[in-house]
mmCIF file of C-alpha atoms in Angstrom:
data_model
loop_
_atom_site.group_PDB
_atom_site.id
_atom_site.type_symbol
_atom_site.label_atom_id
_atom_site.label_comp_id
_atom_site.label_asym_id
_atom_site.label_seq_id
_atom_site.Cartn_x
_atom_site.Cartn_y
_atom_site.Cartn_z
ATOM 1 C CA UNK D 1 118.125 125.373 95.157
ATOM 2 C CA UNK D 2 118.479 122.643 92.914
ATOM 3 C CA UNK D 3 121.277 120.228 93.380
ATOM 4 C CA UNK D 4 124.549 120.422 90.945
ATOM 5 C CA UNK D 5 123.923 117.122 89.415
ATOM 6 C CA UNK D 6 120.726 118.303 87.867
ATOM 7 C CA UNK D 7 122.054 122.014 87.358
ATOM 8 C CA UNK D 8 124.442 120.944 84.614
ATOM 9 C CA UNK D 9 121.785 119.494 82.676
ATOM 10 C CA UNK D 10 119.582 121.523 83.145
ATOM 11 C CA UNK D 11 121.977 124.099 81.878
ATOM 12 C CA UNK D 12 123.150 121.719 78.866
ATOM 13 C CA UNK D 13 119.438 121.322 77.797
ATOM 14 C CA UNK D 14 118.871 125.864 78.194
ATOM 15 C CA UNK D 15 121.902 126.681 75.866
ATOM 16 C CA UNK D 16 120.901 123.829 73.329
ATOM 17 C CA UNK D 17 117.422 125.653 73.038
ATOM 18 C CA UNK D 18 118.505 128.806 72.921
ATOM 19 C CA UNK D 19 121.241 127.948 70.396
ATOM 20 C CA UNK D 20 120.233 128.118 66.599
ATOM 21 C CA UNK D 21 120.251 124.667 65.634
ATOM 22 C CA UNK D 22 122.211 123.958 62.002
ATOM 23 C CA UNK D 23 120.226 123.524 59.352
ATOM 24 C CA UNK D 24 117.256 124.942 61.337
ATOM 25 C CA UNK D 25 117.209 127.319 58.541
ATOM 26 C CA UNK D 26 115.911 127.629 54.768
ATOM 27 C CA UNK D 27 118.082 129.008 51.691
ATOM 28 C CA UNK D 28 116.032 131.471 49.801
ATOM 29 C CA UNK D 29 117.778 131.875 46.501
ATOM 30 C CA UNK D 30 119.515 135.037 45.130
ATOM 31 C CA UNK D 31 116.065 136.304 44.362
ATOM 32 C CA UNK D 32 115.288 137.094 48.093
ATOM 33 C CA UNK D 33 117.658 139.409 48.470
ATOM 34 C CA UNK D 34 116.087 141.713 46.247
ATOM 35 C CA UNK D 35 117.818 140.628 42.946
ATOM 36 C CA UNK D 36 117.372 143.143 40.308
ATOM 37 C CA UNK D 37 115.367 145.335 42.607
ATOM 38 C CA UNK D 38 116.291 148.835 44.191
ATOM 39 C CA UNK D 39 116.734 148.499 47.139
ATOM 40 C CA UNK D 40 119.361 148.477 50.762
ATOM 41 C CA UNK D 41 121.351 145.808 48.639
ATOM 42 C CA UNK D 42 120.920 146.947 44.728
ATOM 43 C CA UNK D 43 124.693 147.752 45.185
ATOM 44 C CA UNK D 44 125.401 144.238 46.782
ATOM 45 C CA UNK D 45 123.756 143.017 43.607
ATOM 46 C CA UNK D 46 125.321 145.096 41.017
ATOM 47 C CA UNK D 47 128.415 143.463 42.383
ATOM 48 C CA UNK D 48 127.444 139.880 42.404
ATOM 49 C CA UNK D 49 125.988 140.139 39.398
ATOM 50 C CA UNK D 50 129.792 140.727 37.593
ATOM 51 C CA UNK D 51 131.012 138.950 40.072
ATOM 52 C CA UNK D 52 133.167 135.218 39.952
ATOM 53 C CA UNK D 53 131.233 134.003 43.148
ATOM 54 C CA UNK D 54 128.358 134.217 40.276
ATOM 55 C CA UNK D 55 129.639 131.978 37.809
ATOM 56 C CA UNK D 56 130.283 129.009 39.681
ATOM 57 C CA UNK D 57 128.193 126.838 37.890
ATOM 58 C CA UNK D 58 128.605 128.332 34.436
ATOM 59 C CA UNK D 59 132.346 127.830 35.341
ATOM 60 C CA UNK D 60 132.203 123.540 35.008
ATOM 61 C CA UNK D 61 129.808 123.935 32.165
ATOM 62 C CA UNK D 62 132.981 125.606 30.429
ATOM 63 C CA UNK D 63 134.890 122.892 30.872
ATOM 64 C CA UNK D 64 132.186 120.196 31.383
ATOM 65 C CA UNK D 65 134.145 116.936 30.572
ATOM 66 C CA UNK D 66 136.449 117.413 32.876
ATOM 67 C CA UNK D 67 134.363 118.579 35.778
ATOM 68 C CA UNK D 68 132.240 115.181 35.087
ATOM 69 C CA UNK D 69 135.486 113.558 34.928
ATOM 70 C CA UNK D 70 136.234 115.157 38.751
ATOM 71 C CA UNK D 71 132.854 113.962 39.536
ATOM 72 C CA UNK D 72 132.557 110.339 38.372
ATOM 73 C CA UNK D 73 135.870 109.772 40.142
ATOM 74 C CA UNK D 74 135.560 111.464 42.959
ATOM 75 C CA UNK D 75 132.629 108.854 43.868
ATOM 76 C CA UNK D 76 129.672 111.868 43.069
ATOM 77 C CA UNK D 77 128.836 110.436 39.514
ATOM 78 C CA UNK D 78 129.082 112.750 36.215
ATOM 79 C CA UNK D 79 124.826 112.332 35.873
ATOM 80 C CA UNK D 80 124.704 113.765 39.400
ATOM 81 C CA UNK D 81 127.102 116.907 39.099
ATOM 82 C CA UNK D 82 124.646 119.296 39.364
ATOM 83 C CA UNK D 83 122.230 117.575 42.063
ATOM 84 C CA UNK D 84 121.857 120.378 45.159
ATOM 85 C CA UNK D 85 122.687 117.231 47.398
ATOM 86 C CA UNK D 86 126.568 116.650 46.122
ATOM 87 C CA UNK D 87 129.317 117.470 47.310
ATOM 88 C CA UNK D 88 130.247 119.684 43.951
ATOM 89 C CA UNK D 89 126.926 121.720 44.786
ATOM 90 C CA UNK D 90 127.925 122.352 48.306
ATOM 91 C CA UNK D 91 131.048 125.255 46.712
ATOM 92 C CA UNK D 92 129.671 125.804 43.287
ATOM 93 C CA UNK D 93 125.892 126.437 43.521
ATOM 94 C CA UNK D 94 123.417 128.061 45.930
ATOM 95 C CA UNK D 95 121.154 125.334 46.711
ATOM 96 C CA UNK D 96 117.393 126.263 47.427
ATOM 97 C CA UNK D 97 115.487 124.580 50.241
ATOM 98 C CA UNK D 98 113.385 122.181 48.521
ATOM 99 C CA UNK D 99 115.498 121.674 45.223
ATOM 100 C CA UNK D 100 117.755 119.324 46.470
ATOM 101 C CA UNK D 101 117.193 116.722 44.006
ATOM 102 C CA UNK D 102 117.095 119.012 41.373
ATOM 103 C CA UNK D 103 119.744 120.276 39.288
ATOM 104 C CA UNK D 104 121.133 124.034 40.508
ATOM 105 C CA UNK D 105 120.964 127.254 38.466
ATOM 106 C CA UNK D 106 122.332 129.763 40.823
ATOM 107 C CA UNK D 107 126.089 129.996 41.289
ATOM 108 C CA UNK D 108 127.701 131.182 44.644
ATOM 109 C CA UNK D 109 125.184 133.785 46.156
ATOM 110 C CA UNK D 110 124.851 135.723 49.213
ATOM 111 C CA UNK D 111 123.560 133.012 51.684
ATOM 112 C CA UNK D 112 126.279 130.772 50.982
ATOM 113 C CA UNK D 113 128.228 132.976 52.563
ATOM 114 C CA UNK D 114 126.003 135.115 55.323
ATOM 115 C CA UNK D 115 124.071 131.636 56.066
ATOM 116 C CA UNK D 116 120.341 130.388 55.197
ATOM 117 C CA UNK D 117 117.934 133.401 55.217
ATOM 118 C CA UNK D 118 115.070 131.988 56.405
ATOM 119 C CA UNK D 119 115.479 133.477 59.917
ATOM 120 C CA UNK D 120 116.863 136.315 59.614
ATOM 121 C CA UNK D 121 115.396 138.226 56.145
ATOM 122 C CA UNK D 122 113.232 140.527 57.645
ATOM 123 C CA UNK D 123 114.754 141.568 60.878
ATOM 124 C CA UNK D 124 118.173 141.914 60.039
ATOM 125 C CA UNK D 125 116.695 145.585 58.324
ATOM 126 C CA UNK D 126 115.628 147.073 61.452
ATOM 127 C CA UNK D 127 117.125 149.618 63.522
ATOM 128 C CA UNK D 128 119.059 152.701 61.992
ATOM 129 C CA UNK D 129 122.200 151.360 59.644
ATOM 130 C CA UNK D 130 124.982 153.860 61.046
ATOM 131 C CA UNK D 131 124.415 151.842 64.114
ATOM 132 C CA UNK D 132 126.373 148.973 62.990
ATOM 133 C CA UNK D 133 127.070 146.040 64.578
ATOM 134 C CA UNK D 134 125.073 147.915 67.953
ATOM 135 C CA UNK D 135 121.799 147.575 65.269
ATOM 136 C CA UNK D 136 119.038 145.541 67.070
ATOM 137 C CA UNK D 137 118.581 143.914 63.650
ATOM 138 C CA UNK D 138 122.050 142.546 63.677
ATOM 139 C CA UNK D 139 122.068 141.574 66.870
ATOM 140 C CA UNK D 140 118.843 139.746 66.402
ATOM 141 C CA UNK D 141 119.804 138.473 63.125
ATOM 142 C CA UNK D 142 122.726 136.854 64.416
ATOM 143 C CA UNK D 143 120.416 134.571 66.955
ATOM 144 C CA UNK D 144 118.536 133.827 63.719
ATOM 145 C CA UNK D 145 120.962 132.144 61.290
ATOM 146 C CA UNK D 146 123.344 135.312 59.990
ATOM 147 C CA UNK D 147 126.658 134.468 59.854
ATOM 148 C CA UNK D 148 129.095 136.727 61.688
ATOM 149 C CA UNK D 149 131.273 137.494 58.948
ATOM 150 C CA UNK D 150 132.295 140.739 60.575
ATOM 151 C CA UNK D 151 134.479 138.236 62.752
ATOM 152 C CA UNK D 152 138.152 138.245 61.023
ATOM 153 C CA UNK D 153 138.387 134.352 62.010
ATOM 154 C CA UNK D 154 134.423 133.212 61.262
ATOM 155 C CA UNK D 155 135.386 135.076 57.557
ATOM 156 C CA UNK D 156 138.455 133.185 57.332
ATOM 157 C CA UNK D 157 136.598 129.726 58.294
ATOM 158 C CA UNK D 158 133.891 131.010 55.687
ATOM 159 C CA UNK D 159 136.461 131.298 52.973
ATOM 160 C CA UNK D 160 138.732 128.090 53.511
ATOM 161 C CA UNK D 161 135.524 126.302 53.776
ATOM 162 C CA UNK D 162 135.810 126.049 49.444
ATOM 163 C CA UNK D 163 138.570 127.419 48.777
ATOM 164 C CA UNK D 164 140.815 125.063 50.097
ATOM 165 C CA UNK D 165 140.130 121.502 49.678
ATOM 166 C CA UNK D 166 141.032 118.654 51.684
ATOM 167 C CA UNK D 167 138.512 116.194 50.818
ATOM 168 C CA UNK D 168 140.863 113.122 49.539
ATOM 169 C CA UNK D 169 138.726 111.940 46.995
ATOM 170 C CA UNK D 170 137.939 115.182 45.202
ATOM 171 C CA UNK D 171 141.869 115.603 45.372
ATOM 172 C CA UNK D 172 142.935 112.451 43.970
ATOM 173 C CA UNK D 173 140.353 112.935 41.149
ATOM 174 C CA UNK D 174 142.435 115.573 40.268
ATOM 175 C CA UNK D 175 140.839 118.683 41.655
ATOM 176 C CA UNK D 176 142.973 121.562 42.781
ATOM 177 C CA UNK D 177 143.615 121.571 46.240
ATOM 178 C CA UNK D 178 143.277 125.661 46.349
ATOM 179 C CA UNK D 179 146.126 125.684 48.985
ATOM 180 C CA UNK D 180 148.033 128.478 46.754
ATOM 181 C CA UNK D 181 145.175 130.505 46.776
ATOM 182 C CA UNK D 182 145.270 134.464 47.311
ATOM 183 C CA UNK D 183 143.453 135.362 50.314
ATOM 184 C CA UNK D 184 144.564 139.400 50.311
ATOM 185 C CA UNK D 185 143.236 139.806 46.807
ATOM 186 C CA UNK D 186 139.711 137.418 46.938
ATOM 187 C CA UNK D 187 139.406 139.572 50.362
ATOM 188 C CA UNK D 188 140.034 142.925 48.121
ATOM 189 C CA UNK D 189 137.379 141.791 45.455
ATOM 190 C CA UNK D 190 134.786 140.541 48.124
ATOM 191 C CA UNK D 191 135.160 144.189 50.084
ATOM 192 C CA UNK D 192 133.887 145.435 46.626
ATOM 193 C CA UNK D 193 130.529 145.135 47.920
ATOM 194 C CA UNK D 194 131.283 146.370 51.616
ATOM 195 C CA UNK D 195 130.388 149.723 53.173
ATOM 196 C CA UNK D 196 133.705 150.714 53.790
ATOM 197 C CA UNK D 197 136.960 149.799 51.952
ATOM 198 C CA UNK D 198 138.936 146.881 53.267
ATOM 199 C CA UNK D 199 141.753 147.542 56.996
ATOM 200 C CA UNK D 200 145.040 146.289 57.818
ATOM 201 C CA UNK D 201 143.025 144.016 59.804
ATOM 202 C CA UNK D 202 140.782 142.917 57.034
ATOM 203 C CA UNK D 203 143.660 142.233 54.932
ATOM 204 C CA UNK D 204 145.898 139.397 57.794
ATOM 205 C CA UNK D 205 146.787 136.165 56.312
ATOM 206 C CA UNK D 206 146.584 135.111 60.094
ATOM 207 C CA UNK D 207 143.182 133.835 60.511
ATOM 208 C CA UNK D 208 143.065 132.395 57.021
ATOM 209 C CA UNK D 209 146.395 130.472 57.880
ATOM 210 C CA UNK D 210 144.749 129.637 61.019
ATOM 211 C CA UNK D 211 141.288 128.001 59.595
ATOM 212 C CA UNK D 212 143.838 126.231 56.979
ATOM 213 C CA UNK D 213 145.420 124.430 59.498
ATOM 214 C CA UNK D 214 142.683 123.826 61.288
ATOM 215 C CA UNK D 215 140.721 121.834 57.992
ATOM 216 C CA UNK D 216 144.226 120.010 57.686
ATOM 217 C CA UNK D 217 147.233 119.828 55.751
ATOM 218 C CA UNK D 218 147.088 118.982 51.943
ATOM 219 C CA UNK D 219 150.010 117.930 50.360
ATOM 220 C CA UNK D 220 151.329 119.068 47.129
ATOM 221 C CA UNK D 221 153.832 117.459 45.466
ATOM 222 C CA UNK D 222 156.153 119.731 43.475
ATOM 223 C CA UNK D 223 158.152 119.034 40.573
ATOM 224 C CA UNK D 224 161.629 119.734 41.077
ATOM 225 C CA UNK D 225 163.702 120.527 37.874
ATOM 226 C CA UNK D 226 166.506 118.304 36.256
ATOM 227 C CA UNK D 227 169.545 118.339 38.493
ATOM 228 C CA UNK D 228 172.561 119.073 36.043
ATOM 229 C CA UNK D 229 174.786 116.254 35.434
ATOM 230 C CA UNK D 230 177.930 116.006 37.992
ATOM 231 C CA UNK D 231 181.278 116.656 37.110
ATOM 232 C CA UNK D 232 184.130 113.839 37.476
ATOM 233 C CA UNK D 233 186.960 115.063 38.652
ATOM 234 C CA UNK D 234 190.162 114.548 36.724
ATOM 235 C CA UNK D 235 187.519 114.921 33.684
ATOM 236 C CA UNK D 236 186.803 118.581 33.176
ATOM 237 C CA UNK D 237 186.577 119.522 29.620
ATOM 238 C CA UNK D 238 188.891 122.287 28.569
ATOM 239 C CA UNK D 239 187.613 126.130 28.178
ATOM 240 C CA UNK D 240 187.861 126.233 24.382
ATOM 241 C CA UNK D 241 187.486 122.504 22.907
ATOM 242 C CA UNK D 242 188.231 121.849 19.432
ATOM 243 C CA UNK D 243 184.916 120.571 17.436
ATOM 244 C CA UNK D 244 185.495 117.376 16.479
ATOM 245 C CA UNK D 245 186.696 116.933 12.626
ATOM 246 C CA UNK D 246 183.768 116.555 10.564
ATOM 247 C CA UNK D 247 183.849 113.371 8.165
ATOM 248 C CA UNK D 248 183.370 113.508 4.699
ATOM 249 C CA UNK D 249 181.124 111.366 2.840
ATOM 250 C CA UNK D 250 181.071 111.161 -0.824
ATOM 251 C CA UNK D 251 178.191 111.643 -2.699
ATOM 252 C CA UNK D 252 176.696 109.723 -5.280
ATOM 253 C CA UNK D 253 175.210 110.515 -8.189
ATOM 254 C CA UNK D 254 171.430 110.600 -8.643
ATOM 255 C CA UNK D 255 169.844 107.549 -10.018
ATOM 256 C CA UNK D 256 168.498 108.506 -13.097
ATOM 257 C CA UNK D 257 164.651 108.081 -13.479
ATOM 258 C CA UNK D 258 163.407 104.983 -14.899
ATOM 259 C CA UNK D 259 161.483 105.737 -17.844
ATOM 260 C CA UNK D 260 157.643 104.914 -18.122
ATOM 261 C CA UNK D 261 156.529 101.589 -18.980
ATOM 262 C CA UNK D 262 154.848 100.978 -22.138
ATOM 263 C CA UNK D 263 151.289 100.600 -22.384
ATOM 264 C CA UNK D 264 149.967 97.634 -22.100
ATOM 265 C CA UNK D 265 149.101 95.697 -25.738
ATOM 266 C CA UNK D 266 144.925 95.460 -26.510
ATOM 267 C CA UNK D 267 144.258 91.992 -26.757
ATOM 268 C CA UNK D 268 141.700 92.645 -28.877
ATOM 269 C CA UNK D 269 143.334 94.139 -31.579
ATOM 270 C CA UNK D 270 146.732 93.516 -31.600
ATOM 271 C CA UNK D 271 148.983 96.300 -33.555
ATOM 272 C CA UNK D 272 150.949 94.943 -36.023
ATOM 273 C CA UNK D 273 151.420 96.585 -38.917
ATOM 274 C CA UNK D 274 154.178 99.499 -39.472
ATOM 275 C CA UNK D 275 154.217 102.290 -41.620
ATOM 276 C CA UNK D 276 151.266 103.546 -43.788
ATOM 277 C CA UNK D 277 148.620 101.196 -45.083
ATOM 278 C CA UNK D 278 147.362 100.510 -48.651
ATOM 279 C CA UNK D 279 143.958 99.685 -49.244
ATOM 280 C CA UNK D 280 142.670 98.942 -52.526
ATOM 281 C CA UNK D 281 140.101 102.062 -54.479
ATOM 282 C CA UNK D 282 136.696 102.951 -52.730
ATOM 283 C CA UNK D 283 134.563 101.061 -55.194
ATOM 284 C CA UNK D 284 132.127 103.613 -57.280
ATOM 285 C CA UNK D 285 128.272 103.860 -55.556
ATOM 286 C CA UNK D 286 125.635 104.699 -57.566
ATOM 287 C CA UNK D 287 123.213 107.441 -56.632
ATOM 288 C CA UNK D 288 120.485 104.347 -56.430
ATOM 289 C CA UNK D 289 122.288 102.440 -54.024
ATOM 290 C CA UNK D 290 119.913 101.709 -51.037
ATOM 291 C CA UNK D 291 121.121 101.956 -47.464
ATOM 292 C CA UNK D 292 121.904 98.509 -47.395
ATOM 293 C CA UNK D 293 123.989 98.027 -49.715
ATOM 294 C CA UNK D 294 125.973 101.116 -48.222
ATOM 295 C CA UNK D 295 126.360 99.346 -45.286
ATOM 296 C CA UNK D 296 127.316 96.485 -46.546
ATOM 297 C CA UNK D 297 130.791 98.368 -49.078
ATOM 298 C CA UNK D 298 131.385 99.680 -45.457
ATOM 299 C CA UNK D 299 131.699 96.487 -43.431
ATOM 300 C CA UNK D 300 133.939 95.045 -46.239
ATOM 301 C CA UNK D 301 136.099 97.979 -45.966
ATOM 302 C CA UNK D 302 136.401 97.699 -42.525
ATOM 303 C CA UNK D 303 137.057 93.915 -42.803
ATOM 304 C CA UNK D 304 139.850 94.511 -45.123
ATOM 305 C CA UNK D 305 141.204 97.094 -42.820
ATOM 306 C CA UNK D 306 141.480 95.011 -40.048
ATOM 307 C CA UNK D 307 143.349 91.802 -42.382
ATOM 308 C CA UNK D 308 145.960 94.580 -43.083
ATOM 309 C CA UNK D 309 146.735 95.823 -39.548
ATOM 310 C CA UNK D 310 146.454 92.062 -38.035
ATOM 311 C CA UNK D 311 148.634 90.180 -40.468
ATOM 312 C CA UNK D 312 150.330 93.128 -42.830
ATOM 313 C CA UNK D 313 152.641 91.546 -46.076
#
């Protein structure tokens, strides 16, 4: 028999081994699951597929300056918002095993929630389904990386995990702390996709209450509305005041419009002359006269013209 002081150990070091270690697992994508394929989980699909959980990531590319804004100050950086290895990624994106570094497609899918399905993908089928939680698959697949969600409490955990946030810089960048968030109904939508509709059980507050506290408090300062002003005694107005007389201004006439300014003079040819001008007869032109000499009776008449308006007698 081997002494106690090695026993312990020796029984540390057994359970370790025999203990799924975290993050001993891959994450497959939505596409394992059988995405768009008939089979045991086309209903499971048809219900993520129109399903918020889904639309995660399209969710902060609705409102994409703000979410960068959330992620620059919350230490993450806005280039990096939709690296698999951020803290944004960790609620809003199912991050594949190997894309890390790259940006994430896939919003909230099943192995977020039911762990990394590396492990368990292919034996978590076998054994007869009406079998339940008694199915050898489940059992095994539970040794194998499936989370027990089946567990009131390790679904609660699951849930508060994103839903409620406590991480101090994510808060004070202004994220939503999700502490007002509706665990009966996101338990009603999720049991959409369940074999059986949701209990009394399913639907306690307890263990979600339970895994808040747990995370920590957040604290959420309120508001409060105006206070109305106090009353002094001695002061109280009277039940039917008078309104106060109302003063009467006279009015004053309107200002008449000032009329429009004249226009302004042409320096170039001053107007001076009033009334009609008199200029002496056209002289006769022959019908030899050459273009010239047309030109010339015309400038002369134009001279005179402009003697009679510049300096008129």
């Amino acid at each position: 028999m081997l002494p106690l002081k090695l026993y312990l150990p020796l029984t540390f070091v057994i359970t370790l081994f025999a203990t799924p270690l975290l993050g001993q697992y891959k994450t497959l994508g939505p596409g394992s699951c059988g995405l768009g394929q008939n089979n045991c989980h086309a209903k499971e699909n048809r219900w993520w597929k129109d399903d918020a959980h889904k639309e995660t990531i399209e969710t902060l590319y609705d409102d994409l300056e703000t979410a960068q804004k959330y992620a620059e100050l919350s230490g993450v950086g806005a280039d990096n918002l939709f690296k698999g290895n951020t803290n944004c990624m960790r609620c809003h994106g199912t991050v594949i095993s190997g894309n890390e570094n790259n940006d994430v497609d896939d919003g909230v899918s099943c192995e977020r929630c039911h762990g990394p399905g590396s492990g368990y993908k292919d034996p978590h089928t076998e054994g007869d389904p009406a079998l339940g939680v008694k199915r050898p698959g489940y059992i095994k697949a539970l040794k194998l990386g499936l989370v027990e969600l089946k567990n009131l409490q390790t679904r609660a955990t699951t849930c508060v995990r994103c839903h409620y946030i406590t991480d101090q810089k994510v808060l004070a960048a202004g994220h939503s702390s999700g502490a007002r968030f509706n665990y009966i109904k996101g338990i009603k939508d999720v049991a959409k996709h369940w074999d059986r509709p949701p209990n009394k059980k399913d639907l306690d507050k307890a263990p979600f209450k339970k895994a808040m506290k747990a995370k920590g408090p957040v604290k959420i300062i309120a508001k409060a509305p105006p206070s109305p002003p106090k009353k002094q005694p001695g002061n109280t107005p009277p039940t039917n005041p008078k309104p106060p007389a109302t003063r009467r201004v006279a009015r004053r006439a309107p200002t008449p419009p000032a009329p429009p300014p004249p226009p302004p003079a042409d320096p170039f040819f001053p107007l001076k002359a009033k009334g009609p001008i008199t200029l002496e007869p056209f002289p006769a032109i022959s019908d030899s006269a050459t273009v010239d000499q047309l030109l010339l009776i015309i400038k002369k008449r134009l001279e005179l013209l402009y003697q009679k308006v510049r300096s008129p007698k």
